[in-house]
Amino acid sequence: VYDVIVLEWSPLFFDTTFSLAKRLRQRFPHAHIIILEAWALMLYQHLPTNLSMQAWIRVYHDNNLNDPDVKELLTDIDHPTKGVAEYMLKHTDPDDWYYGQHAIYKPDHHQAFDELGCHVVVQPMPVNVHDAIDNHYDMFADFLHHNERGHAAMADLIRDELRRANIRTRQDQINPWATKDQCE
């Protein structure tokens, strides 16, 4: 029996995450379901080009192959370094970057999870792309995936929520899958 279940979600995948949370709630009625909303550097968008950070880096790399600075920094464009991010910021206006996930977020997403009895935990967002790179880059193995420090920060957020909600006891109960373990 699970007493805590963690689902990482993005507003892009609300319907599927909500469907999974409903099924888990039915199966494990007393489990504490944590909906973790995390952000990643790679999900910033460049407004003038409408490109994701990864796509912008790839295009910039391809358009500047003769620049020795670009060639040295972008030896592996699928796993950019902090130097790549700093170089990118020197060549763009920081106001040209926004966090694309917010464009599709709807306020009723959190309310729907709350009504299901889930705990929504939101990783605090940086103030802007400069803050993200200057103060949070070392939480990522690349621009998308957390490293050990990033995972530790997420674990701290989850523990803080469990403490805040005063979760101490466990009630074991498992119900059968309502749909005979088939997706609806």
CSV table of C-alpha atoms in Angstrom, one decimal, residues 12-126:
chain,number,residue,atom,x,y,z
A,12,LEU,CA,0.6,20.5,-21.1
A,13,PHE,CA,-0.5,17.1,-19.6
A,14,PHE,CA,-3.3,18.1,-17.3
A,15,ASP,CA,-5.9,15.7,-18.7
A,16,THR,CA,-3.7,12.6,-18.5
A,17,THR,CA,-2.3,13.5,-15.1
A,18,PHE,CA,-5.7,14.3,-13.7
A,19,SER,CA,-7.1,11.0,-15.1
A,20,LEU,CA,-4.2,9.1,-13.5
A,21,ALA,CA,-4.7,10.9,-10.1
A,22,LYS,CA,-8.4,10.0,-10.2
A,23,ARG,CA,-7.6,6.3,-10.8
A,24,LEU,CA,-4.9,6.3,-8.0
A,25,ARG,CA,-7.4,8.0,-5.6
A,26,GLN,CA,-10.0,5.4,-6.3
A,27,ARG,CA,-7.4,2.6,-5.8
A,28,PHE,CA,-5.6,4.1,-2.8
A,29,PRO,CA,-8.3,6.2,-1.1
A,30,HIS,CA,-6.1,7.2,1.9
A,31,ALA,CA,-2.8,7.8,0.0
A,32,HIS,CA,-1.4,11.3,0.0
A,33,ILE,CA,-1.1,12.2,-3.7
A,34,ILE,CA,1.4,14.9,-4.3
A,35,ILE,CA,1.1,16.8,-7.6
A,36,LEU,CA,4.6,18.3,-8.2
A,37,GLU,CA,4.7,21.2,-10.6
A,38,ALA,CA,8.3,21.8,-11.5
A,39,TRP,CA,9.9,24.0,-14.1
A,40,ALA,CA,12.9,23.5,-16.4
A,41,LEU,CA,15.3,25.9,-18.1
A,42,MET,CA,14.6,24.2,-21.5
A,43,LEU,CA,11.0,25.3,-21.3
A,44,TYR,CA,11.7,29.0,-21.6
A,45,GLN,CA,10.6,30.4,-25.0
A,46,HIS,CA,12.3,33.2,-27.1
A,47,LEU,CA,9.5,35.5,-28.1
A,48,PRO,CA,11.0,37.1,-31.2
A,49,THR,CA,11.6,33.7,-32.8
A,50,ASN,CA,8.9,31.7,-31.0
A,51,LEU,CA,11.6,29.0,-30.3
A,52,SER,CA,12.2,27.0,-27.2
A,53,MET,CA,15.5,27.5,-25.5
A,54,GLN,CA,16.8,24.2,-27.0
A,55,ALA,CA,15.6,25.1,-30.5
A,56,TRP,CA,17.1,28.6,-30.2
A,57,ILE,CA,20.4,27.2,-29.1
A,58,ARG,CA,20.4,24.7,-32.0
A,59,VAL,CA,19.5,27.4,-34.6
A,60,TYR,CA,22.1,29.8,-33.1
A,61,HIS,CA,24.7,27.1,-33.3
A,62,ASP,CA,23.9,26.2,-36.9
A,63,ASN,CA,24.0,29.9,-37.9
A,64,ASN,CA,27.3,30.6,-36.2
A,65,LEU,CA,29.4,27.5,-37.0
A,66,ASN,CA,32.4,29.7,-38.0
A,67,ASP,CA,32.5,31.6,-34.6
A,68,PRO,CA,35.1,29.9,-32.5
A,69,ASP,CA,33.3,30.9,-29.3
A,70,VAL,CA,30.1,29.2,-30.4
A,71,LYS,CA,31.9,26.1,-31.6
A,72,GLU,CA,33.8,25.7,-28.3
A,73,LEU,CA,30.7,26.3,-26.1
A,74,LEU,CA,28.3,24.2,-28.2
A,75,THR,CA,30.2,20.9,-28.5
A,76,ASP,CA,27.1,19.0,-27.3
A,77,ILE,CA,24.0,21.1,-28.0
A,78,ASP,CA,21.7,18.5,-26.5
A,79,HIS,CA,23.4,18.9,-23.1
A,80,PRO,CA,24.2,22.6,-22.9
A,81,THR,CA,26.5,24.0,-20.2
A,82,LYS,CA,26.1,27.1,-18.1
A,83,GLY,CA,28.6,28.8,-20.5
A,84,VAL,CA,26.1,28.2,-23.3
A,85,ALA,CA,23.3,29.8,-21.3
A,86,GLU,CA,25.5,32.8,-20.4
A,87,TYR,CA,26.5,33.2,-24.0
A,88,MET,CA,22.9,33.0,-25.0
A,89,LEU,CA,22.0,35.7,-22.6
A,90,LYS,CA,24.7,38.0,-23.9
A,91,HIS,CA,23.2,37.7,-27.4
A,92,THR,CA,19.6,38.2,-26.6
A,93,ASP,CA,17.5,40.6,-24.5
A,94,PRO,CA,16.4,38.9,-21.3
A,95,ASP,CA,13.0,40.4,-21.7
A,96,ASP,CA,12.6,38.4,-24.9
A,97,TRP,CA,12.4,35.2,-22.9
A,98,TYR,CA,9.2,33.9,-21.1
A,99,TYR,CA,8.3,30.7,-19.5
A,100,GLY,CA,6.1,29.0,-22.1
A,101,GLN,CA,4.2,26.7,-19.7
A,102,HIS,CA,2.4,29.6,-18.1
A,103,ALA,CA,0.6,30.4,-21.4
A,104,ILE,CA,-1.4,27.2,-21.1
A,105,TYR,CA,-2.0,27.1,-17.3
A,106,LYS,CA,-5.6,27.4,-16.1
A,107,PRO,CA,-6.4,28.4,-12.5
A,108,ASP,CA,-8.9,25.5,-12.3
A,109,HIS,CA,-6.1,22.9,-12.7
A,110,HIS,CA,-5.0,23.3,-9.1
A,111,GLN,CA,-8.6,23.5,-7.9
A,112,ALA,CA,-9.4,20.2,-9.7
A,113,PHE,CA,-6.5,18.5,-8.0
A,114,ASP,CA,-7.5,20.0,-4.6
A,115,GLU,CA,-11.0,18.7,-5.0
A,116,LEU,CA,-9.6,15.2,-5.6
A,117,GLY,CA,-7.7,15.5,-2.3
A,118,CYS,CA,-4.3,15.9,-3.8
A,119,HIS,CA,-1.5,18.2,-2.4
A,120,VAL,CA,-0.3,20.5,-5.1
A,121,VAL,CA,3.4,21.4,-4.7
A,122,VAL,CA,4.8,24.1,-6.9
A,123,GLN,CA,8.5,24.7,-7.4
A,124,PRO,CA,9.0,28.4,-7.0
A,125,MET,CA,9.7,30.1,-10.4
A,126,PRO,CA,12.7,32.3,-10.9
